[in-house]
Each structure stands twice: as C-alpha cells, then as structure tokens.
PDB file of C-alpha atoms in Angstrom:
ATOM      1  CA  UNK A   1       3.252  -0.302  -3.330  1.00 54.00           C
ATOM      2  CA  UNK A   2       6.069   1.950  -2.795  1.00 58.00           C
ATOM      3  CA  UNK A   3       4.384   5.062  -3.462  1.00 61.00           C
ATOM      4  CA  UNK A   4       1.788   4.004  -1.208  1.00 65.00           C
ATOM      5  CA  UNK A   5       4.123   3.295   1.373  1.00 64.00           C
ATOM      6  CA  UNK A   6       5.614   6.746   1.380  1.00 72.00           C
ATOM      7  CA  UNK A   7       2.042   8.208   2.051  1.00 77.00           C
ATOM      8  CA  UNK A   8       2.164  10.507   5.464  1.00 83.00           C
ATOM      9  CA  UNK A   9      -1.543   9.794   5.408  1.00 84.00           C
ATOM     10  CA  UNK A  10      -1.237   6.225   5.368  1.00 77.00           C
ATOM     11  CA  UNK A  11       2.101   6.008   7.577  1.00 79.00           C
ATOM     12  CA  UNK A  12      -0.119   8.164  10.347  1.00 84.00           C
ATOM     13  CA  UNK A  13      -3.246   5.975   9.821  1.00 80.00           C
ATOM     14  CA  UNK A  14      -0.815   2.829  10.434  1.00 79.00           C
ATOM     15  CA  UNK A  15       0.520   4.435  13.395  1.00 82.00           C
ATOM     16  CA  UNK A  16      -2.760   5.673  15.318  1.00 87.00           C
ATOM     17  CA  UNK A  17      -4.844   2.122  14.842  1.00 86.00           C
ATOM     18  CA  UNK A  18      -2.522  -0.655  15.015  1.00 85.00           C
ATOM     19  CA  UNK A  19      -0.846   0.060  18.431  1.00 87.00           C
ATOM     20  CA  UNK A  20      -3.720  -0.307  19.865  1.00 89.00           C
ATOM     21  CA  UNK A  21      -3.377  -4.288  18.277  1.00 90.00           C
ATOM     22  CA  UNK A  22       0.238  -4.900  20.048  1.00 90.00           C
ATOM     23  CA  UNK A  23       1.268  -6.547  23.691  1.00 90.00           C
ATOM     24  CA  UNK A  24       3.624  -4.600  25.177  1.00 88.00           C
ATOM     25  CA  UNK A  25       4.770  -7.451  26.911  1.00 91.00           C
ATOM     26  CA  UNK A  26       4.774  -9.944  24.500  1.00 88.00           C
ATOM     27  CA  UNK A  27       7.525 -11.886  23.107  1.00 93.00           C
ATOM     28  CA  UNK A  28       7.710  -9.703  19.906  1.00 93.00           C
ATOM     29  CA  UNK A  29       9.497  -5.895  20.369  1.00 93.00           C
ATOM     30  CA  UNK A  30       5.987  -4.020  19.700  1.00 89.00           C
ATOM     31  CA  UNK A  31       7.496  -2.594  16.059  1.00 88.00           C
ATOM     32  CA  UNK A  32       8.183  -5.990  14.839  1.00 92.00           C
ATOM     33  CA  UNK A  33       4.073  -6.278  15.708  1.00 92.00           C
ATOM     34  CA  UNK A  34       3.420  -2.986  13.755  1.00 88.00           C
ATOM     35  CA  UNK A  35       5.416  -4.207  11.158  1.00 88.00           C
ATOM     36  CA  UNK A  36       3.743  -7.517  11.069  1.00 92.00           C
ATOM     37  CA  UNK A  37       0.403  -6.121  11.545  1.00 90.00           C
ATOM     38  CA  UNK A  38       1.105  -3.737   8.355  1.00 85.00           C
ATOM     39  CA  UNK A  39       2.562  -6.816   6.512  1.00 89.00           C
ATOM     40  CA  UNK A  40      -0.813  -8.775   6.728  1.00 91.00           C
ATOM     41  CA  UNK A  41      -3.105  -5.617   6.064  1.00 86.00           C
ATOM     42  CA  UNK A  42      -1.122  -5.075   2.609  1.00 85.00           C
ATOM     43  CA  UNK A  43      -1.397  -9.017   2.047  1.00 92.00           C
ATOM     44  CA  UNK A  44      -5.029  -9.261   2.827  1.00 92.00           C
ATOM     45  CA  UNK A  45      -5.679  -5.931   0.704  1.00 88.00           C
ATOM     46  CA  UNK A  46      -3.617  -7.059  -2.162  1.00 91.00           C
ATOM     47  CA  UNK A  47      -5.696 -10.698  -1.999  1.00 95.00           C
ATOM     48  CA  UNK A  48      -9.392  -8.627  -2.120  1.00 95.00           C
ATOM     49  CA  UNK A  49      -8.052  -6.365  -4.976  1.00 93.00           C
ATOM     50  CA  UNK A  50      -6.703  -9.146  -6.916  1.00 95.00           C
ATOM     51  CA  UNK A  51      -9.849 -11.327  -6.358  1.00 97.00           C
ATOM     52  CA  UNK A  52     -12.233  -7.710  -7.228  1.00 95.00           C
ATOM     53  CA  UNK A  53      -9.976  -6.740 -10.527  1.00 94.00           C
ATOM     54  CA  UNK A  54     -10.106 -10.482 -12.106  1.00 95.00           C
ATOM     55  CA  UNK A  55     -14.028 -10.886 -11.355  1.00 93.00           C
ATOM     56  CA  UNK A  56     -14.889  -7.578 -12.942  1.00 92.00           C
ATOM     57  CA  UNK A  57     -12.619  -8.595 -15.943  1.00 92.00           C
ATOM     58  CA  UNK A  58     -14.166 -11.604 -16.583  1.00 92.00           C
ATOM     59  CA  UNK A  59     -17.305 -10.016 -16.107  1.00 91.00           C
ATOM     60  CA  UNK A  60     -16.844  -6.981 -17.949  1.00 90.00           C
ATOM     61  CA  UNK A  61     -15.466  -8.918 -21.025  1.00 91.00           C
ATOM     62  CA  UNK A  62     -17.779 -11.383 -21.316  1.00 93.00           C
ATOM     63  CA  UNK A  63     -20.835  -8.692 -20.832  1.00 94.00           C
ATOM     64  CA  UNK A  64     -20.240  -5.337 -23.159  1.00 92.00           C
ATOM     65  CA  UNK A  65     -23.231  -4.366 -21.900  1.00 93.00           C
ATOM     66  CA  UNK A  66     -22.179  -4.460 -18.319  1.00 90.00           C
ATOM     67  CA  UNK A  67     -18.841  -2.429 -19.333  1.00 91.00           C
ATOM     68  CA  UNK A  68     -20.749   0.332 -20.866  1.00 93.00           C
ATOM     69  CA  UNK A  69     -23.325   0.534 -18.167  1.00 94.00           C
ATOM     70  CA  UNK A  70     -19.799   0.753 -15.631  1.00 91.00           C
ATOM     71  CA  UNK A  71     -18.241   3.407 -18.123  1.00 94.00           C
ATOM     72  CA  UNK A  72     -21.441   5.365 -18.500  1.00 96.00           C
ATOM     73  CA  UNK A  73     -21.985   4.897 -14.201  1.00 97.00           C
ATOM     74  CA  UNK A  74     -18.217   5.943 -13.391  1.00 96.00           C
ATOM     75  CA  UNK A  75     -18.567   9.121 -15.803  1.00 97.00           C
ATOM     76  CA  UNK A  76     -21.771  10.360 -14.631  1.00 98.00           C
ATOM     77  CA  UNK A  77     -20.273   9.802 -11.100  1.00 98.00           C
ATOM     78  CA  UNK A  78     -17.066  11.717 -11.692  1.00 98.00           C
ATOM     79  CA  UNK A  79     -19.378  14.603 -13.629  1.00 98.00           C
ATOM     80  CA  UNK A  80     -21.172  15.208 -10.438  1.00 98.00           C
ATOM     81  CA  UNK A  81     -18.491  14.972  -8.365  1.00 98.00           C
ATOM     82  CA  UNK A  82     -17.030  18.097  -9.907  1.00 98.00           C
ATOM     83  CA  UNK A  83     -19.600  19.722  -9.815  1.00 98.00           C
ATOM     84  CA  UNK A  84     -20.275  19.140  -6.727  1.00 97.00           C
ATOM     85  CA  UNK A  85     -16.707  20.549  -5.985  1.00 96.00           C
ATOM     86  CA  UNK A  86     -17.332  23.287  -7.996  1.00 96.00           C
ATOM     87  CA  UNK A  87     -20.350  24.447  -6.369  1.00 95.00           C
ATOM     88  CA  UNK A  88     -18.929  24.124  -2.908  1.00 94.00           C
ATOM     89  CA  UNK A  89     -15.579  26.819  -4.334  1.00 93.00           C
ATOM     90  CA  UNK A  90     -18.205  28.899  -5.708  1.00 92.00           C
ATOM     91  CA  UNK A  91     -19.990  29.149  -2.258  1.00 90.00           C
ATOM     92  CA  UNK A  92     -16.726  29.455  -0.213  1.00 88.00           C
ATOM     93  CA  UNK A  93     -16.161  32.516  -2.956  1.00 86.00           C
ATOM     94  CA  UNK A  94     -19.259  34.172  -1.754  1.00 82.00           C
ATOM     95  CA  UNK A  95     -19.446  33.710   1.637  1.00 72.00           C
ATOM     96  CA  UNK A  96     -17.380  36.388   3.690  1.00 67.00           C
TER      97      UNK A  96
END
C-alpha cells in the first residue's frame, strides 16, 4: 500500500477527481475530506480485491481445468501484448 501511495500518478489522479467530492463550507477542513475520501476508496478497493482473490482461489483450486484455461488465457494475452508493443516500436522506427 505504501508503494502505491507514493505513486505521482495516483497522488495526481486523487487530487484532480475527489475535490470535486468536498464542501468547501462544510464542517470538515476540505483535506480532512480528501483524506477521508482516499481512506474509503483504498477500503472499498481493498474489500473487492480481497472478495476477487479468495473466489478465484477457491475456484481455481477446486477446478485444474479452470487454472490452466486462466494460465493458458493470461499467456496468450501477455504474448500479444508484446507484440503488439513491438510492432507499434517497429513502426515509430520507420516512420520519419
């Protein structure tokens, strides 16, 4: 979570969606509603991940089939994802 934390990417995407979220007049100074608002986001995500990772465990144990259909899915997926990055340096290379 810390690394995470420490993202600029994630830090900026914090910072451009969830003032729009806040009451400037409210009771609350409008970082403590960032901060809040950022709190619950990492709660909620960590909730759906946790919920995601054990039902494909149980799944994936209980069904070898299913796990080497996912491991034969996720490396076909990566393969043409490469090459697909590949092919777009090689066309950047040619174009002036």
């Amino acid at each position: 979570m810390a690394i995470s934390g420490l993202n600029p990417k994630a830090l900026l995407l914090f910072l451009a969606l969830l003032p729009q979220f806040t009451d400037p007049s409210g009771s609350w100074p409008a970082a403590v509603q960032i901060a809040a608002l950022g709190g619950l986001h990492m709660l909620s995500c960590a909730v759906v991940y946790t919920g995601v990772g054990s039902g494909s465990r149980a799944i994936l144990r209980t069904r070898p089939s299913a796990a080497r259909a996912a491991s034969r899915f996720s490396g076909i997926a990566m393969t043409l994802i490469s090459l697909g990055l590949v092919a777009e340096q090689l066309l950047r290379l040619r174009l002036p």
